[in-house]
Amino acid sequence: MKKIAFVTLLILLVDQASKIYVKTHFNLNDSISVLPGFKMTFVENPGMAYGLHFGGVIGKYFLVIVRVFLIGGMIYLFKKWLERRESNYLLIPMAMIFAGAIGNLIDGMFYGLIFDSGTIYDASIDRWIGYDGISKLTSFGQGYSTFMRGCVVDMLHFPLVDWNVPESWPLIGGKHIEFFKYIFNVADSAITVGAVLLLIFRKKAFPNGLEF
């Protein structure tokens, strides 16, 4: 239990600290180069990991509710796994996924209540609208939106290939090629790394196959 709690709290601390710092020090869509192939690029995401979203506000509510149920289900599974004394090959990656899910859930549920500005949904044009300036923390409930309508803060950007194709090239001339273009956060990273570790160590994590 202590290992699960430590991994979860550590990831949540780093995740929320990085998000709050970026939101209170960067303008939306600001981007700075940190290292070759690594930028800090501030975007807000109303939906899932890596900038995916759907269904406007209804889609957002649906995602928040799904995350709540998934987290509840994981708490139940952790209880069973601890009773069965499952190995760290299962518990640690699942703790990373658990922490990542909670990290993004916090943004969606509460950021609209605690920041004075943020991306909001305009039903008249069926679009999420950004804002100008740098956000500030405000009194709880006095933020830019309401419960469950905050946006997830993303900032990790690894454009390992960032190239404008010369105009003279046939077919693709003048196009911009970027890889990896997705912008994500520490919570997304924890979920991805946790899933990869489960895949790599699946025989040790699930020595008797999938058993819940």
PDB file of C-alpha atoms in Angstrom:
ATOM      1  CA  MET A   1       0.000   0.000   0.000  1.00  0.00           C
ATOM      2  CA  LYS A   2       2.819   2.428   0.846  1.00  0.00           C
ATOM      3  CA  LYS A   3       4.419   1.945  -2.581  1.00  0.00           C
ATOM      4  CA  ILE A   4       1.121   2.607  -4.347  1.00  0.00           C
ATOM      5  CA  ALA A   5       0.509   5.724  -2.260  1.00  0.00           C
ATOM      6  CA  PHE A   6       4.070   7.004  -2.807  1.00  0.00           C
ATOM      7  CA  VAL A   7       3.982   6.551  -6.600  1.00  0.00           C
ATOM      8  CA  THR A   8       0.504   8.071  -6.844  1.00  0.00           C
ATOM      9  CA  LEU A   9       1.281  11.109  -4.685  1.00  0.00           C
ATOM     10  CA  LEU A  10       4.648  11.746  -6.358  1.00  0.00           C
ATOM     11  CA  ILE A  11       3.135  11.745  -9.848  1.00  0.00           C
ATOM     12  CA  LEU A  12       0.219  13.908  -8.733  1.00  0.00           C
ATOM     13  CA  LEU A  13       2.565  16.421  -7.110  1.00  0.00           C
ATOM     14  CA  VAL A  14       4.780  16.750 -10.202  1.00  0.00           C
ATOM     15  CA  ASP A  15       1.767  16.787 -12.521  1.00  0.00           C
ATOM     16  CA  GLN A  16      -0.189  19.482 -10.680  1.00  0.00           C
ATOM     17  CA  ALA A  17       2.880  21.608  -9.915  1.00  0.00           C
ATOM     18  CA  SER A  18       3.879  21.645 -13.594  1.00  0.00           C
ATOM     19  CA  LYS A  19       0.341  22.465 -14.731  1.00  0.00           C
ATOM     20  CA  ILE A  20      -0.152  25.291 -12.238  1.00  0.00           C
ATOM     21  CA  TYR A  21       3.254  26.754 -13.059  1.00  0.00           C
ATOM     22  CA  VAL A  22       2.613  26.734 -16.813  1.00  0.00           C
ATOM     23  CA  LYS A  23      -0.913  28.110 -16.509  1.00  0.00           C
ATOM     24  CA  THR A  24       0.227  30.974 -14.261  1.00  0.00           C
ATOM     25  CA  HIS A  25       3.399  31.844 -16.219  1.00  0.00           C
ATOM     26  CA  PHE A  26       2.564  31.206 -19.900  1.00  0.00           C
ATOM     27  CA  ASN A  27       0.086  32.773 -22.284  1.00  0.00           C
ATOM     28  CA  LEU A  28      -2.068  30.211 -24.053  1.00  0.00           C
ATOM     29  CA  ASN A  29      -0.145  28.757 -27.029  1.00  0.00           C
ATOM     30  CA  ASP A  30       3.179  30.190 -25.823  1.00  0.00           C
ATOM     31  CA  SER A  31       6.067  27.902 -26.737  1.00  0.00           C
ATOM     32  CA  ILE A  32       9.691  27.951 -25.606  1.00  0.00           C
ATOM     33  CA  SER A  33      12.545  25.703 -26.684  1.00  0.00           C
ATOM     34  CA  VAL A  34      14.080  23.805 -23.763  1.00  0.00           C
ATOM     35  CA  LEU A  35      16.364  21.398 -25.624  1.00  0.00           C
ATOM     36  CA  PRO A  36      16.712  20.345 -29.267  1.00  0.00           C
ATOM     37  CA  GLY A  37      13.535  18.407 -30.001  1.00  0.00           C
ATOM     38  CA  PHE A  38      11.845  19.446 -26.741  1.00  0.00           C
ATOM     39  CA  LYS A  39       9.592  22.454 -26.206  1.00  0.00           C
ATOM     40  CA  MET A  40       7.289  23.679 -23.474  1.00  0.00           C
ATOM     41  CA  THR A  41       4.121  24.578 -25.358  1.00  0.00           C
ATOM     42  CA  PHE A  42       1.065  25.598 -23.341  1.00  0.00           C
ATOM     43  CA  VAL A  43      -2.281  24.392 -24.672  1.00  0.00           C
ATOM     44  CA  GLU A  44      -5.563  23.537 -22.999  1.00  0.00           C
ATOM     45  CA  ASN A  45      -7.421  20.380 -23.817  1.00  0.00           C
ATOM     46  CA  PRO A  46     -11.141  19.917 -23.077  1.00  0.00           C
ATOM     47  CA  GLY A  47     -11.061  16.200 -23.748  1.00  0.00           C
ATOM     48  CA  MET A  48      -8.860  13.132 -23.580  1.00  0.00           C
ATOM     49  CA  ALA A  49      -5.120  12.602 -23.605  1.00  0.00           C
ATOM     50  CA  TYR A  50      -2.963  14.040 -26.396  1.00  0.00           C
ATOM     51  CA  GLY A  51      -5.496  16.692 -27.401  1.00  0.00           C
ATOM     52  CA  LEU A  52      -8.360  14.395 -28.422  1.00  0.00           C
ATOM     53  CA  HIS A  53     -11.902  15.550 -27.635  1.00  0.00           C
ATOM     54  CA  PHE A  54     -15.473  15.202 -28.869  1.00  0.00           C
ATOM     55  CA  GLY A  55     -19.064  16.228 -28.210  1.00  0.00           C
ATOM     56  CA  GLY A  56     -18.621  19.719 -26.744  1.00  0.00           C
ATOM     57  CA  VAL A  57     -19.685  20.101 -23.110  1.00  0.00           C
ATOM     58  CA  ILE A  58     -21.718  16.870 -23.135  1.00  0.00           C
ATOM     59  CA  GLY A  59     -18.665  14.972 -24.326  1.00  0.00           C
ATOM     60  CA  LYS A  60     -16.634  16.600 -21.561  1.00  0.00           C
ATOM     61  CA  TYR A  61     -19.145  15.586 -18.878  1.00  0.00           C
ATOM     62  CA  PHE A  62     -19.112  12.061 -20.263  1.00  0.00           C
ATOM     63  CA  LEU A  63     -15.307  11.855 -20.062  1.00  0.00           C
ATOM     64  CA  VAL A  64     -15.252  13.166 -16.478  1.00  0.00           C
ATOM     65  CA  ILE A  65     -17.873  10.626 -15.399  1.00  0.00           C
ATOM     66  CA  VAL A  66     -16.019   7.782 -17.164  1.00  0.00           C
ATOM     67  CA  ARG A  67     -12.797   8.796 -15.395  1.00  0.00           C
ATOM     68  CA  VAL A  68     -14.566   8.802 -12.023  1.00  0.00           C
ATOM     69  CA  PHE A  69     -15.886   5.280 -12.593  1.00  0.00           C
ATOM     70  CA  LEU A  70     -12.496   4.047 -13.840  1.00  0.00           C
ATOM     71  CA  ILE A  71     -10.749   5.441 -10.768  1.00  0.00           C
ATOM     72  CA  GLY A  72     -13.370   3.844  -8.523  1.00  0.00           C
ATOM     73  CA  GLY A  73     -12.862   0.537 -10.300  1.00  0.00           C
ATOM     74  CA  MET A  74      -9.101   0.775  -9.873  1.00  0.00           C
ATOM     75  CA  ILE A  75      -9.470   1.409  -6.133  1.00  0.00           C
ATOM     76  CA  TYR A  76     -11.535  -1.784  -5.913  1.00  0.00           C
ATOM     77  CA  LEU A  77      -8.910  -3.720  -7.896  1.00  0.00           C
ATOM     78  CA  PHE A  78      -6.055  -2.392  -5.765  1.00  0.00           C
ATOM     79  CA  LYS A  79      -7.834  -3.718  -2.678  1.00  0.00           C
ATOM     80  CA  LYS A  80      -8.131  -7.186  -4.225  1.00  0.00           C
ATOM     81  CA  TRP A  81      -4.570  -7.182  -5.549  1.00  0.00           C
ATOM     82  CA  LEU A  82      -3.144  -6.192  -2.182  1.00  0.00           C
ATOM     83  CA  GLU A  83      -5.118  -8.949  -0.480  1.00  0.00           C
ATOM     84  CA  ARG A  84      -3.642 -11.422  -2.954  1.00  0.00           C
ATOM     85  CA  ARG A  85      -0.162  -9.927  -2.525  1.00  0.00           C
ATOM     86  CA  GLU A  86       0.297  -9.293  -6.227  1.00  0.00           C
ATOM     87  CA  SER A  87       3.776  -8.325  -7.423  1.00  0.00           C
ATOM     88  CA  ASN A  88       5.148  -4.837  -7.967  1.00  0.00           C
ATOM     89  CA  TYR A  89       5.247  -5.612 -11.694  1.00  0.00           C
ATOM     90  CA  LEU A  90       1.474  -5.150 -11.554  1.00  0.00           C
ATOM     91  CA  LEU A  91       1.011  -2.681  -8.691  1.00  0.00           C
ATOM     92  CA  ILE A  92       3.554  -0.004  -9.692  1.00  0.00           C
ATOM     93  CA  PRO A  93       2.457   0.396 -13.344  1.00  0.00           C
ATOM     94  CA  MET A  94      -1.187   0.396 -12.254  1.00  0.00           C
ATOM     95  CA  ALA A  95      -0.366   3.063  -9.649  1.00  0.00           C
ATOM     96  CA  MET A  96       1.125   5.178 -12.457  1.00  0.00           C
ATOM     97  CA  ILE A  97      -2.029   4.783 -14.550  1.00  0.00           C
ATOM     98  CA  PHE A  98      -4.151   5.515 -11.479  1.00  0.00           C
ATOM     99  CA  ALA A  99      -2.220   8.719 -10.705  1.00  0.00           C
ATOM    100  CA  GLY A 100      -2.407   9.880 -14.311  1.00  0.00           C
ATOM    101  CA  ALA A 101      -6.167   9.404 -14.404  1.00  0.00           C
ATOM    102  CA  ILE A 102      -6.593  11.358 -11.164  1.00  0.00           C
ATOM    103  CA  GLY A 103      -4.269  14.125 -12.396  1.00  0.00           C
ATOM    104  CA  ASN A 104      -6.332  14.837 -15.497  1.00  0.00           C
ATOM    105  CA  LEU A 105      -9.581  14.415 -13.573  1.00  0.00           C
ATOM    106  CA  ILE A 106      -8.532  17.191 -11.174  1.00  0.00           C
ATOM    107  CA  ASP A 107      -8.086  19.596 -14.100  1.00  0.00           C
ATOM    108  CA  GLY A 108     -11.440  18.797 -15.641  1.00  0.00           C
ATOM    109  CA  MET A 109     -13.383  18.954 -12.399  1.00  0.00           C
ATOM    110  CA  PHE A 110     -11.751  21.874 -10.584  1.00  0.00           C
ATOM    111  CA  TYR A 111      -9.607  24.129 -12.809  1.00  0.00           C
ATOM    112  CA  GLY A 112     -12.654  26.073 -13.978  1.00  0.00           C
ATOM    113  CA  LEU A 113     -13.354  26.877 -10.327  1.00  0.00           C
ATOM    114  CA  ILE A 114      -9.879  27.993  -9.235  1.00  0.00           C
ATOM    115  CA  PHE A 115      -8.429  29.929 -12.211  1.00  0.00           C
ATOM    116  CA  ASP A 116      -9.702  33.298 -13.419  1.00  0.00           C
ATOM    117  CA  SER A 117      -9.347  32.464 -17.128  1.00  0.00           C
ATOM    118  CA  GLY A 118      -9.354  29.407 -19.315  1.00  0.00           C
ATOM    119  CA  THR A 119     -10.663  27.826 -22.483  1.00  0.00           C
ATOM    120  CA  ILE A 120     -14.482  27.777 -22.582  1.00  0.00           C
ATOM    121  CA  TYR A 121     -17.099  26.217 -24.837  1.00  0.00           C
ATOM    122  CA  ASP A 122     -19.225  28.499 -27.043  1.00  0.00           C
ATOM    123  CA  ALA A 123     -22.379  26.584 -27.971  1.00  0.00           C
ATOM    124  CA  SER A 124     -23.376  29.174 -30.600  1.00  0.00           C
ATOM    125  CA  ILE A 125     -20.437  28.191 -32.805  1.00  0.00           C
ATOM    126  CA  ASP A 126     -19.846  24.727 -31.334  1.00  0.00           C
ATOM    127  CA  ARG A 127     -16.214  25.490 -30.520  1.00  0.00           C
ATOM    128  CA  TRP A 128     -13.864  25.778 -27.567  1.00  0.00           C
ATOM    129  CA  ILE A 129     -12.572  29.353 -27.323  1.00  0.00           C
ATOM    130  CA  GLY A 130      -9.187  30.320 -25.908  1.00  0.00           C
ATOM    131  CA  TYR A 131      -8.230  33.486 -24.056  1.00  0.00           C
ATOM    132  CA  ASP A 132      -5.555  36.183 -23.831  1.00  0.00           C
ATOM    133  CA  GLY A 133      -3.219  36.863 -20.935  1.00  0.00           C
ATOM    134  CA  ILE A 134      -1.855  34.779 -18.091  1.00  0.00           C
ATOM    135  CA  SER A 135      -4.206  32.998 -15.685  1.00  0.00           C
ATOM    136  CA  LYS A 136      -4.233  33.637 -11.965  1.00  0.00           C
ATOM    137  CA  LEU A 137      -5.441  31.468  -9.120  1.00  0.00           C
ATOM    138  CA  THR A 138      -8.640  32.814  -7.631  1.00  0.00           C
ATOM    139  CA  SER A 139     -10.976  32.058  -4.741  1.00  0.00           C
ATOM    140  CA  PHE A 140     -12.593  28.645  -5.037  1.00  0.00           C
ATOM    141  CA  GLY A 141     -15.808  28.925  -7.036  1.00  0.00           C
ATOM    142  CA  GLN A 142     -14.886  32.316  -8.538  1.00  0.00           C
ATOM    143  CA  GLY A 143     -13.141  30.932 -11.597  1.00  0.00           C
ATOM    144  CA  TYR A 144     -13.766  31.149 -15.320  1.00  0.00           C
ATOM    145  CA  SER A 145     -16.201  28.228 -15.439  1.00  0.00           C
ATOM    146  CA  THR A 146     -18.159  25.750 -13.324  1.00  0.00           C
ATOM    147  CA  PHE A 147     -17.649  22.303 -11.812  1.00  0.00           C
ATOM    148  CA  MET A 148     -16.577  19.669 -14.364  1.00  0.00           C
ATOM    149  CA  ARG A 149     -16.002  22.261 -17.105  1.00  0.00           C
ATOM    150  CA  GLY A 150     -12.312  23.006 -16.642  1.00  0.00           C
ATOM    151  CA  CYS A 151      -9.750  22.095 -19.282  1.00  0.00           C
ATOM    152  CA  VAL A 152      -6.701  19.875 -18.940  1.00  0.00           C
ATOM    153  CA  VAL A 153      -3.369  21.715 -19.110  1.00  0.00           C
ATOM    154  CA  ASP A 154      -0.815  20.259 -21.538  1.00  0.00           C
ATOM    155  CA  MET A 155       2.750  21.456 -22.071  1.00  0.00           C
ATOM    156  CA  LEU A 156       5.198  18.672 -23.049  1.00  0.00           C
ATOM    157  CA  HIS A 157       6.009  18.932 -26.749  1.00  0.00           C
ATOM    158  CA  PHE A 158       8.601  16.818 -28.564  1.00  0.00           C
ATOM    159  CA  PRO A 159       8.744  17.903 -32.232  1.00  0.00           C
ATOM    160  CA  LEU A 160      11.702  15.679 -33.077  1.00  0.00           C
ATOM    161  CA  VAL A 161      11.074  16.472 -36.739  1.00  0.00           C
ATOM    162  CA  ASP A 162       9.948  20.049 -37.438  1.00  0.00           C
ATOM    163  CA  TRP A 163      10.524  20.830 -41.106  1.00  0.00           C
ATOM    164  CA  ASN A 164       9.073  22.976 -43.880  1.00  0.00           C
ATOM    165  CA  VAL A 165       9.358  21.072 -47.152  1.00  0.00           C
ATOM    166  CA  PRO A 166      10.968  23.176 -49.920  1.00  0.00           C
ATOM    167  CA  GLU A 167       8.444  24.556 -52.412  1.00  0.00           C
ATOM    168  CA  SER A 168      10.381  22.956 -55.253  1.00  0.00           C
ATOM    169  CA  TRP A 169       9.653  19.419 -54.087  1.00  0.00           C
ATOM    170  CA  PRO A 170       6.901  17.631 -56.074  1.00  0.00           C
ATOM    171  CA  LEU A 171       3.581  16.794 -54.403  1.00  0.00           C
ATOM    172  CA  ILE A 172       4.593  17.727 -50.839  1.00  0.00           C
ATOM    173  CA  GLY A 173       6.395  21.012 -51.547  1.00  0.00           C
ATOM    174  CA  GLY A 174       5.537  23.782 -49.068  1.00  0.00           C
ATOM    175  CA  LYS A 175       4.045  21.439 -46.469  1.00  0.00           C
ATOM    176  CA  HIS A 176       5.045  21.470 -42.809  1.00  0.00           C
ATOM    177  CA  ILE A 177       6.074  18.109 -41.356  1.00  0.00           C
ATOM    178  CA  GLU A 178       6.171  17.645 -37.600  1.00  0.00           C
ATOM    179  CA  PHE A 179       6.786  14.508 -35.563  1.00  0.00           C
ATOM    180  CA  PHE A 180       5.817  14.136 -32.713  1.00  0.00           C
ATOM    181  CA  LYS A 181       3.172  16.895 -32.887  1.00  0.00           C
ATOM    182  CA  TYR A 182       1.020  15.923 -29.904  1.00  0.00           C
ATOM    183  CA  ILE A 183       1.285  17.985 -26.724  1.00  0.00           C
ATOM    184  CA  PHE A 184       0.696  16.209 -23.425  1.00  0.00           C
ATOM    185  CA  ASN A 185       1.391  16.403 -19.686  1.00  0.00           C
ATOM    186  CA  VAL A 186       2.912  14.432 -16.813  1.00  0.00           C
ATOM    187  CA  ALA A 187      -0.375  12.610 -16.154  1.00  0.00           C
ATOM    188  CA  ASP A 188      -0.597  11.455 -19.784  1.00  0.00           C
ATOM    189  CA  SER A 189       3.043  10.343 -19.586  1.00  0.00           C
ATOM    190  CA  ALA A 190       2.376   8.322 -16.420  1.00  0.00           C
ATOM    191  CA  ILE A 191      -0.565   6.550 -18.057  1.00  0.00           C
ATOM    192  CA  THR A 192       1.455   5.757 -21.184  1.00  0.00           C
ATOM    193  CA  VAL A 193       4.560   4.577 -19.322  1.00  0.00           C
ATOM    194  CA  GLY A 194       2.439   2.495 -16.943  1.00  0.00           C
ATOM    195  CA  ALA A 195       0.688   0.800 -19.862  1.00  0.00           C
ATOM    196  CA  VAL A 196       4.003   0.125 -21.632  1.00  0.00           C
ATOM    197  CA  LEU A 197       5.516  -1.387 -18.471  1.00  0.00           C
ATOM    198  CA  LEU A 198       2.490  -3.673 -18.111  1.00  0.00           C
ATOM    199  CA  LEU A 199       2.951  -4.778 -21.697  1.00  0.00           C
ATOM    200  CA  ILE A 200       6.702  -5.379 -21.297  1.00  0.00           C
ATOM    201  CA  PHE A 201       6.359  -7.247 -17.979  1.00  0.00           C
ATOM    202  CA  ARG A 202       2.947  -8.793 -18.659  1.00  0.00           C
ATOM    203  CA  LYS A 203       4.110 -12.330 -17.848  1.00  0.00           C
ATOM    204  CA  LYS A 204       5.338 -11.224 -14.425  1.00  0.00           C
ATOM    205  CA  ALA A 205       2.451  -8.838 -13.840  1.00  0.00           C
ATOM    206  CA  PHE A 206      -0.123 -11.474 -14.778  1.00  0.00           C
ATOM    207  CA  PRO A 207       1.531 -14.852 -14.119  1.00  0.00           C
ATOM    208  CA  ASN A 208      -1.869 -16.561 -14.044  1.00  0.00           C
ATOM    209  CA  GLY A 209      -3.338 -14.537 -16.888  1.00  0.00           C
ATOM    210  CA  LEU A 210      -5.818 -11.693 -16.454  1.00  0.00           C
ATOM    211  CA  GLU A 211      -7.493 -12.311 -13.111  1.00  0.00           C
ATOM    212  CA  PHE A 212      -9.664  -9.734 -11.346  1.00  0.00           C
TER     213      PHE A 212
END
